[in-house]
Coordinates of C-alpha atoms and ligand atoms in Angstrom, one line a residue:
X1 CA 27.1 -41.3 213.1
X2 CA 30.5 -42.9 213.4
X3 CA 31.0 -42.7 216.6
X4 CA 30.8 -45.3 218.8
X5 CA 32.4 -47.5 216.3
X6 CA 35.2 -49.1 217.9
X7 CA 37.4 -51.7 217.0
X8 CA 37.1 -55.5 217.2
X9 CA 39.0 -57.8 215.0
X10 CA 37.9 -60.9 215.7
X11 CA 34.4 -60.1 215.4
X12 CA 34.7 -58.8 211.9
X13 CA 36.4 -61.4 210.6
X14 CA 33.7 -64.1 212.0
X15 CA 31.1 -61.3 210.7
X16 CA 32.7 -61.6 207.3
X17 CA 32.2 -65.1 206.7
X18 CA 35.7 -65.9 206.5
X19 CA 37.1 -63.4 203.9
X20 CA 39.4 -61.2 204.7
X21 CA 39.5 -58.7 207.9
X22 CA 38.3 -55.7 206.9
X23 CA 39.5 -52.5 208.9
X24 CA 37.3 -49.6 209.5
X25 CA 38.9 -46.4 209.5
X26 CA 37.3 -43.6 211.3
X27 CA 36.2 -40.0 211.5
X28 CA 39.9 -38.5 211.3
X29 CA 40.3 -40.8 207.6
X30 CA 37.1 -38.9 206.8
X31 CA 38.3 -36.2 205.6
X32 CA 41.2 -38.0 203.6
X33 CA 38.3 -39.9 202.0
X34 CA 36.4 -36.7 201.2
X35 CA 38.7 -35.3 198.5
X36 CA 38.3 -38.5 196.6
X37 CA 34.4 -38.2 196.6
X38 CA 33.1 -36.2 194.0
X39 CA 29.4 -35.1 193.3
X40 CA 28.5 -37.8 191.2
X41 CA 25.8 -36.0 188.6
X42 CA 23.9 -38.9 187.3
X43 CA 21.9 -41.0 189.5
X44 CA 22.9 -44.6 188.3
X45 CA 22.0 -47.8 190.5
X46 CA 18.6 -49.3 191.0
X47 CA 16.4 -48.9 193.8
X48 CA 17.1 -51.8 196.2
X49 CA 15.1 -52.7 199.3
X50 CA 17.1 -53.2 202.6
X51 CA 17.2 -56.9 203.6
X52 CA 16.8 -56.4 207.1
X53 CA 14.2 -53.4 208.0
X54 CA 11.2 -53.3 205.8
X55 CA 10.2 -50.0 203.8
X56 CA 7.4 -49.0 201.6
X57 CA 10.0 -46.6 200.0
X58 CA 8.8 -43.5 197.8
X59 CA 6.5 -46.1 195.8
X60 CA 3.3 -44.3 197.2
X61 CA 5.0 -41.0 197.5
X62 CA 2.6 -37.6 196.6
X63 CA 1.1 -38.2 193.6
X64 CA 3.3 -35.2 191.6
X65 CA 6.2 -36.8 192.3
X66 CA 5.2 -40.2 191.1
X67 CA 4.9 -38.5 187.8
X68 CA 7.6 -36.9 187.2
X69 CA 9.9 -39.3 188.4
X70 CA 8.8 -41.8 186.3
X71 CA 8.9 -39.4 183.1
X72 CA 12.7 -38.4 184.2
X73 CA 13.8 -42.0 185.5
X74 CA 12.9 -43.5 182.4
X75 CA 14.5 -41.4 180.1
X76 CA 17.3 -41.1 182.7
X77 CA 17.3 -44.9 183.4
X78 CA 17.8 -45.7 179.7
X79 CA 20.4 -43.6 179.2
X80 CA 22.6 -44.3 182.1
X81 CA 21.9 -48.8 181.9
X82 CA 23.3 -47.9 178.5
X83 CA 25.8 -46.0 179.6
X84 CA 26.5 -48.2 183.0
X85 CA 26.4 -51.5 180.9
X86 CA 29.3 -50.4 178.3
X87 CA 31.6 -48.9 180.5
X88 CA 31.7 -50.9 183.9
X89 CA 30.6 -53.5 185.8
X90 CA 31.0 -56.3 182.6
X91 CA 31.9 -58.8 184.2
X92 CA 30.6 -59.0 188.1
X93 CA 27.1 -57.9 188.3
X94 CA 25.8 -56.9 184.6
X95 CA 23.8 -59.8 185.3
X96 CA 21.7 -58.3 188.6
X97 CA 22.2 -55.0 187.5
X98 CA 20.5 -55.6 184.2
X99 CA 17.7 -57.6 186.0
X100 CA 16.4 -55.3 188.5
X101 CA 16.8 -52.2 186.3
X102 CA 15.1 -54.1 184.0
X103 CA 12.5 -55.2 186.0
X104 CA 11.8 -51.3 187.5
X105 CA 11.9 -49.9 184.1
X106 CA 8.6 -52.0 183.1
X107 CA 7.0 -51.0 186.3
X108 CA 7.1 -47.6 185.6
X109 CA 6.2 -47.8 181.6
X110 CA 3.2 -49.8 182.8
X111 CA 2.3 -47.2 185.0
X112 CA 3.0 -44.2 183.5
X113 CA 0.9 -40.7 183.2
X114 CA -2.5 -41.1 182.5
X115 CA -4.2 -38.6 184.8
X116 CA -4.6 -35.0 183.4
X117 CA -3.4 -32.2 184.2
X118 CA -6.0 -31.0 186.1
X119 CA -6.4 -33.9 188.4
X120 CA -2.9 -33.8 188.8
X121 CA -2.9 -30.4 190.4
X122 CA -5.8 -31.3 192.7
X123 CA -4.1 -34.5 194.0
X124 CA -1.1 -32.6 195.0
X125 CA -2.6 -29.9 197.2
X126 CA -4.8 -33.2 198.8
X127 CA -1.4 -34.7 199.3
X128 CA 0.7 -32.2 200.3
X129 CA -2.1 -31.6 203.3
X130 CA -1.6 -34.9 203.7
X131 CA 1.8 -35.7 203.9
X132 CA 3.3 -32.6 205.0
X133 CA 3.8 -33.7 208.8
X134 CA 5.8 -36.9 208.2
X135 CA 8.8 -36.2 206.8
X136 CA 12.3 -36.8 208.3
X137 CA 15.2 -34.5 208.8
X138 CA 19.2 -35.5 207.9
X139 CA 22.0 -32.5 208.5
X140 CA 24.1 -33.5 206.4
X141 CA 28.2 -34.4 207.1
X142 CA 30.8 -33.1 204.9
X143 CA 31.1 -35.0 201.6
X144 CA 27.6 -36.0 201.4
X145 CA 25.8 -36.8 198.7
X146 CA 22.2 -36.7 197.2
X147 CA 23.2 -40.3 195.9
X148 CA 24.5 -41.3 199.7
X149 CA 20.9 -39.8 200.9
X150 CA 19.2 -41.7 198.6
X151 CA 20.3 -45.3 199.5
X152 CA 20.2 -44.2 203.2
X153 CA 16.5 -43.2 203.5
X154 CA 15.5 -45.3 200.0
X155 CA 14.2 -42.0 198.5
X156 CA 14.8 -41.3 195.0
X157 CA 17.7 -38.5 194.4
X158 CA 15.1 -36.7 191.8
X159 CA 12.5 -36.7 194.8
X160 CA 15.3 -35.5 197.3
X161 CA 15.7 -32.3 194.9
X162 CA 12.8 -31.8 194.5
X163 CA 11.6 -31.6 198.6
X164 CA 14.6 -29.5 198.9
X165 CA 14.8 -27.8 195.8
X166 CA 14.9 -24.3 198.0
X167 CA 18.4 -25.0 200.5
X168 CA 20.3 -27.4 197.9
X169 CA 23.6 -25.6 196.2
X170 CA 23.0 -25.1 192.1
X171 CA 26.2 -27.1 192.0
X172 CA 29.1 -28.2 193.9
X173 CA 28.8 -30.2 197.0
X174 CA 26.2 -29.6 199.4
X175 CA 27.2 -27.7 202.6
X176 CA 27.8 -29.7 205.6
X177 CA 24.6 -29.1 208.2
X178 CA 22.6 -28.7 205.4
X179 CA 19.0 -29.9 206.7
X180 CA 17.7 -32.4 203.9
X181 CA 13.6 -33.5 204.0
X182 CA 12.7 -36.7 203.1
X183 CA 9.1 -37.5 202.6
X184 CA 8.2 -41.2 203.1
X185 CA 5.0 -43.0 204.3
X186 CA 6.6 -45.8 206.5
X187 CA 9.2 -46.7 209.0
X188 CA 12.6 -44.7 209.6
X189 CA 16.2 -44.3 207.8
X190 CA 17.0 -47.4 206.7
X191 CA 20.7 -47.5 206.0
X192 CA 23.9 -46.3 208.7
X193 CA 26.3 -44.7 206.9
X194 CA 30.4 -46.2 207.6
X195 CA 33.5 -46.7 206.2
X196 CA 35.3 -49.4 205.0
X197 CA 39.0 -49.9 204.2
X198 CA 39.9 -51.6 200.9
X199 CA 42.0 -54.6 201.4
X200 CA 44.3 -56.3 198.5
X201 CA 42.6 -58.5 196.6
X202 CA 38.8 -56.7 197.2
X203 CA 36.9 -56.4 194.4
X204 CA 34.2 -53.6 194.0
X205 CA 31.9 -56.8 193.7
X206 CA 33.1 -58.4 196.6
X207 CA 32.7 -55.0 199.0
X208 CA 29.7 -54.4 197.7
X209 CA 28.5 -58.2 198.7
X210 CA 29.9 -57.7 202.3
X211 CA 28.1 -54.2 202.5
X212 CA 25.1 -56.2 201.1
X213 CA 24.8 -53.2 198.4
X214 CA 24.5 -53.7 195.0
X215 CA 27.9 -52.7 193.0
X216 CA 26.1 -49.7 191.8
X217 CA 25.4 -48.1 194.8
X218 CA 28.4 -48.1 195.9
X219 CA 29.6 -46.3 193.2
X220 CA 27.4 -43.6 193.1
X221 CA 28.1 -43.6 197.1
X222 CA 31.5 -42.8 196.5
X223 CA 31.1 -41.4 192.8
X224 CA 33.1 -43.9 191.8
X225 CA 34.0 -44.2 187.6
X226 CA 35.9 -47.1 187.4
X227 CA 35.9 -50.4 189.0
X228 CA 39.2 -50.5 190.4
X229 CA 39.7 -50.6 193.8
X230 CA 43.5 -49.6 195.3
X231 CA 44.5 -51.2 198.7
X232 CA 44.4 -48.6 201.3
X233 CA 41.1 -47.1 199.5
X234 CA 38.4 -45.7 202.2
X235 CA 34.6 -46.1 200.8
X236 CA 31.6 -45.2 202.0
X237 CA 29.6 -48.0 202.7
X238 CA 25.6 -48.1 204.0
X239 CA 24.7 -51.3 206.1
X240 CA 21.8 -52.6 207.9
X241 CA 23.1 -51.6 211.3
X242 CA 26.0 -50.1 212.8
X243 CA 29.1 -51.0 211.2
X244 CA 30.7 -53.4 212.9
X245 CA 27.4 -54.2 214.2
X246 CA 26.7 -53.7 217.9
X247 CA 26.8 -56.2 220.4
X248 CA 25.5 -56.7 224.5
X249 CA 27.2 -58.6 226.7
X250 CA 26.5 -59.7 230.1
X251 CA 23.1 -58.7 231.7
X252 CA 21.6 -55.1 232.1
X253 CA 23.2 -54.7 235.5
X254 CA 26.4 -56.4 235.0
X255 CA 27.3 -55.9 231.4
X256 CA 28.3 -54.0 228.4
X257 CA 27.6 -52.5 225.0
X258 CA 30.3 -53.1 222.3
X259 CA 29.8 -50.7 219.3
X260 CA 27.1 -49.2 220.6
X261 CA 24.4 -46.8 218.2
X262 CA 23.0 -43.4 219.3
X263 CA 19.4 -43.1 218.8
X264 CA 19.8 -39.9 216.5
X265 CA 18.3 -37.0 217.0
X266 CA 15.1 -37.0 215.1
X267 CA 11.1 -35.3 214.9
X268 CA 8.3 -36.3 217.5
X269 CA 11.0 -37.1 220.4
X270 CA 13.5 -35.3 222.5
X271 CA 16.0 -36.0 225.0
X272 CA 17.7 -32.8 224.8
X273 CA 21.7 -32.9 225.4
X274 CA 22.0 -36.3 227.2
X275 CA 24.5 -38.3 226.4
X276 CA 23.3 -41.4 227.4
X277 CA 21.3 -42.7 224.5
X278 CA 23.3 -45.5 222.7
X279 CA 21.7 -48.8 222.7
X280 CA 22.6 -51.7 220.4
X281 CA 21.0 -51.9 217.0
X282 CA 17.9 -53.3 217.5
X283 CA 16.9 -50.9 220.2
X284 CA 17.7 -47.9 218.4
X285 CA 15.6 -49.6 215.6
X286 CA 13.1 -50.5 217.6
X287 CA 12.6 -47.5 219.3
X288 CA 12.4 -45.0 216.1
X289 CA 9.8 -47.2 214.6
X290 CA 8.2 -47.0 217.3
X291 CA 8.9 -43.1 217.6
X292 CA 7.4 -43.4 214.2
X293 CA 4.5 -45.1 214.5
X294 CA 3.6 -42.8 217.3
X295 CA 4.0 -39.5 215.5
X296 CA 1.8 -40.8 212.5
X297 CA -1.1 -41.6 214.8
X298 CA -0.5 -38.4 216.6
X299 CA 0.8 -35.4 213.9
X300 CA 0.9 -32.8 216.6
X301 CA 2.7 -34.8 219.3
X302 CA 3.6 -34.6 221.5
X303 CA 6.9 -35.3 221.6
X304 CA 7.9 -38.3 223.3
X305 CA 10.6 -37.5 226.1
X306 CA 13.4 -39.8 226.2
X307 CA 15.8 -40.2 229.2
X308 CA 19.0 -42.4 229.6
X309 CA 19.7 -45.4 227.3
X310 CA 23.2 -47.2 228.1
X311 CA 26.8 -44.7 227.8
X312 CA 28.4 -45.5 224.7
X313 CA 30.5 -48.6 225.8
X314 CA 27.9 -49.7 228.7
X315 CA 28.7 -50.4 232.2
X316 CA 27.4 -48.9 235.4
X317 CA 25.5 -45.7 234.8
X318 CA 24.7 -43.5 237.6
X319 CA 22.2 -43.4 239.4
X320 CA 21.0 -46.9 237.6
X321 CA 21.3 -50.1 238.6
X322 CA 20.7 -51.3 234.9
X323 CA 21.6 -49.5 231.6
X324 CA 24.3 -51.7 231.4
X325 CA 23.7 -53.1 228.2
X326 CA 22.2 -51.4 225.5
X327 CA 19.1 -52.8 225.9
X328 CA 17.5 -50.4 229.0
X329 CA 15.3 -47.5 228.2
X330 CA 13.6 -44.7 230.2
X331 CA 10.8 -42.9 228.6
X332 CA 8.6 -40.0 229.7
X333 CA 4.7 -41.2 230.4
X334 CA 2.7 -39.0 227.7
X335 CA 1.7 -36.0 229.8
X336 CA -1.9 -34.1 228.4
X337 CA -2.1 -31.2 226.2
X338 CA -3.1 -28.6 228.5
X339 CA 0.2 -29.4 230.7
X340 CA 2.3 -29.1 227.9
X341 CA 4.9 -28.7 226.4
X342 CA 6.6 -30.9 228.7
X343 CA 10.6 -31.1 227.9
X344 CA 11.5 -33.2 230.6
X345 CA 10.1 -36.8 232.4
X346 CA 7.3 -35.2 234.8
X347 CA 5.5 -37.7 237.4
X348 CA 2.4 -38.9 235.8
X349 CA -0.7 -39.0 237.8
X350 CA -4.7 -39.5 237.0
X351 CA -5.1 -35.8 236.7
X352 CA -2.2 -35.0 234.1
X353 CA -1.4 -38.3 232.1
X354 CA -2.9 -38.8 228.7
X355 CA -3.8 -42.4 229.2
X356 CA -4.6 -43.0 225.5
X357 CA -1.3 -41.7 223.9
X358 CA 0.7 -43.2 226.9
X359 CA -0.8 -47.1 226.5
X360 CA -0.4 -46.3 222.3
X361 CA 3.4 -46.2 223.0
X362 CA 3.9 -48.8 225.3
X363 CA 1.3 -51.2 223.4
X364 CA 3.4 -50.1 220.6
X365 CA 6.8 -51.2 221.9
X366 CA 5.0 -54.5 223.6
X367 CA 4.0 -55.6 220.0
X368 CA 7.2 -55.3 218.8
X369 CA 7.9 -59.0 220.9
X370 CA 11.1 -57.8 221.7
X371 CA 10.4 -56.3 225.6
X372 CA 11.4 -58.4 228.4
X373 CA 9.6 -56.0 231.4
X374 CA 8.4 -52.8 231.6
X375 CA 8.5 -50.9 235.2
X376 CA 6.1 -48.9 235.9
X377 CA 5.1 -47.6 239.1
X378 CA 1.6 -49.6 240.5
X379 CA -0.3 -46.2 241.2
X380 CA 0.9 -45.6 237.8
X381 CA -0.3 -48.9 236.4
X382 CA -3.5 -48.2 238.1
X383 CA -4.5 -45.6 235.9
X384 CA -3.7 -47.3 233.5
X385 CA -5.4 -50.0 234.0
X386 CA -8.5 -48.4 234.8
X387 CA -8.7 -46.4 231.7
X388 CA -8.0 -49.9 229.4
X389 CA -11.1 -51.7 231.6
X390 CA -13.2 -48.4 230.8
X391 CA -12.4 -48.9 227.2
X392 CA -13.6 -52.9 227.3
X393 CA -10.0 -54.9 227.2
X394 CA -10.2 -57.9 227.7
X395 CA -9.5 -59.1 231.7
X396 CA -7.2 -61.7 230.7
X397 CA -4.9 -59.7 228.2
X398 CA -4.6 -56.6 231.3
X399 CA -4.1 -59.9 233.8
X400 CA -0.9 -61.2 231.1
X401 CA 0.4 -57.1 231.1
X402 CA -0.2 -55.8 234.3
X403 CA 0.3 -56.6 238.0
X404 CA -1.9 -54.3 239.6
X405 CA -4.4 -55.1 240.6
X406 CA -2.6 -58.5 242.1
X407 CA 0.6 -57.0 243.0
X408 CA 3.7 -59.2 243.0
X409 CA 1.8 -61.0 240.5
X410 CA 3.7 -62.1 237.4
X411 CA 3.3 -59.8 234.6
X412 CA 5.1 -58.0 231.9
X413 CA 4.5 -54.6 233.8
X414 CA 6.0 -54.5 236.9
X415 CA 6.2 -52.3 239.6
X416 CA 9.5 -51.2 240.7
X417 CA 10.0 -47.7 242.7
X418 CA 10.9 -44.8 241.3
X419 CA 9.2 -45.7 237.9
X420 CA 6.0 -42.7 238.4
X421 CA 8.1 -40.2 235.7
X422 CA 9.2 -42.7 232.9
X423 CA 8.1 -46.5 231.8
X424 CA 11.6 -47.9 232.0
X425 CA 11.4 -50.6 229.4
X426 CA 14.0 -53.4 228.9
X427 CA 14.3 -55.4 226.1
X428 CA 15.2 -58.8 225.4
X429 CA 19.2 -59.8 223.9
X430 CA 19.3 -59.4 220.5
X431 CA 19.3 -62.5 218.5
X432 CA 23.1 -63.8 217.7
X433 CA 24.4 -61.9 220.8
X434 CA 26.2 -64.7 222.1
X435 CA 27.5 -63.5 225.3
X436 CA 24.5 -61.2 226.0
X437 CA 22.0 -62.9 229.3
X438 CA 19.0 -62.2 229.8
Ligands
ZN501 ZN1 15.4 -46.8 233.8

């Protein structure tokens, strides 16, 4: 996950609102930083929703663990504010600390354990039915945490043991490659995992701020007991994108990608070994929610092929014009059951595409208002077209998406050649990407 994460002075420091330059230290400072970073045993900070991506975190989680989180957390709760409060943190954040711990602690006394025991069993095989398909997969990196886990994918650490209760260690740290499962009803990981340099003069309240984490999490991040920060100090910090963020420059066919973000590997899409797939932040985002979104309407896939994105740092990308940018994307037309599984982008014709899962992908990327043009081949769009009219949509909404059947005609589907195996889908620049054109 840090790679890709190349250096940029000025940028930070106009990211960091004037405060000192931060620098960013990478993979090889790692492993430095892993010998300070112990397994921290006590889950301490509040549960905190990400300011940028929204997430129903485990609030409606199965119904068993509901229960028994709240039984443990507020017991566990109690003791560690208490603890938390007379040790640390006195002065800089007692105040929001105490507030939203506070504030979650009466949540879950109002709520608390009413159903019986029976019911309770009963609710959990319904659930598990349920909810067993949607679940995410992190391999862990060395160092790890169930805390780090926790913040990334806004899943309590007593719910994280609990799903993987069979492959986590007794004790010690938990193997690198280890593959975690974390259950959740909405959206994707929330939170990138990166490092950050202690400067002189940082407080742990101040990097927290810039990380926009609360001072708690970062110390259970980095299992952290005191407050004091040393120059030179590498933490583990979890932001809203890419850290620094990404950025596009120039157009898709004469342009860039500064600190680009792979789309991770994930469930419910593919795209094998290619190297191809970083895009800037909100692509990547974009993308898995739409991944998402896709695999919760359709459980058994399946999976969405993906082909090239932009190289890490952009530029020209054979055989594509485009790709330049991080804001280019090929993907695989949905192909039908009975011609599955299909691993690779296939050309999609009347006989073999799944019209219905195909248009639920790219309606689902249109409503994100962030795609510029889609290109799609017109005998392609022809199919598609028929199959919406035969389903009763409305002639003025295929009109504003499609050209056929006018072609030329202005639309957000175009036809461009060589788009019959993949909807090549192109994004508009990212909001506060100055130097990225459209
Ligand atoms: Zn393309």
């Amino acid at each position: 996950m840090l790679d890709g994460l190349i250096p940029c002075g000025g940028r930070w420091a106009r990211l960091l609102s004037g405060g000192p330059v931060p620098v960013i230290l990478f993979a090889a400072f790692l492993s430095v930083l892993l010998c300070g970073v112990a397994i921290n045993p006590s889950p301490v900070f509040a549960q905190e929703r990400p300011p940028e991506l929204k997430f129903e975190s485990l609030d409606k989680a199965p119904e068993d663990d509901k229960k028994d989180d709240k039984k443990d957390d507020k017991k566990d709760d109690k003791k560690d504010d208490k603890k938390d409060d007379k040790k640390s943190d006195k002065k800089s954040d007692k105040k929001s600390d105490k507030k939203s711990d506070k504030k979650s602690d009466k949540k879950s006394d109002k709520k608390s354990d009413k159903k019986s025991d029976k019911q309770d069993s009963k609710s959990k095989k319904k659930i598990k039915e349920k909810k067993e398909p949607f679940f995410y997969t992190y391999k862990t990196e060395e160092g790890d945490t169930l805390e780090l886990v926790s913040v990334m994918y806004g899943a309590k650490v007593k719910s994280l043991k609990r799903w993987n209760r069979k492959i986590l260690p007794r004790r010690g740290p938990i193997p690198p490659g280890t593959e975690l499962k974390i259950y959740s009803n909405k959206s994707v990981r929330i939170k990138r995992k990166a490092t950050y340099e202690v400067k002189k003069g940082d407080t742990l309240s101040r990097v927290a701020k810039k990380a926009k984490m609360s001072v708690s999490q970062v110390k259970s991040v980095n299992g952290l007991k005191s407050s004091r920060l040393k120059p030179g100090q590498v933490l583990i910090i979890l932001t809203s994108s890419t850290w620094p963020p990404s950025e596009s420059v120039g157009t898709c066919s004469n342009g860039k990608l500064i600190n680009g973000e792979k789309l991770p590997a994930g469930p419910g899409y593919s795209y094998r070994n290619r190297p191809n797939v970083y895009g800037t932040n909100e692509t990547v985002t974009l993308l898995l929610q739409t991944f998402e979104k896709f695999r919760k309407k359709y459980p058994k896939g399946p999976n969405i092929v993906v082909g090239n994105l932009s190289r890490a740092e952009g530029g020209h990308l054979a055989p594509h014009k485009s790709h330049q940018s991080g804001r280019d994307v090929d993907l695989g037309y949905i192909i039908k059951d009975e011609y599955q599984p299909v691993t690779h982008m296939i050309n999609a014709s009347e006989r073999n595409m799944d019209c219905e899962k195909t248009w639920f992908l790219m309606d689902s990327l249109i409503k994100t208002g962030r795609v510029k043009y889609m290109f799609v081949d017109y005998e392609v769009q022809r199919v598609l077209y028929e199959y919406l009219e035969s389903k009763k949509y409305s002639k003025k909404l295929l009109k504003k998406y499609f050209q056929y059947p006018n072609r030329g005609s202005d639309a957000l589907i175009k036809h461009v050649a060589g788009h019959v195996h993949h909807v090549h889908l192109r994004f508009v620049c990212p909001k506060g990407d100055k130097e990225c054109r459209d």
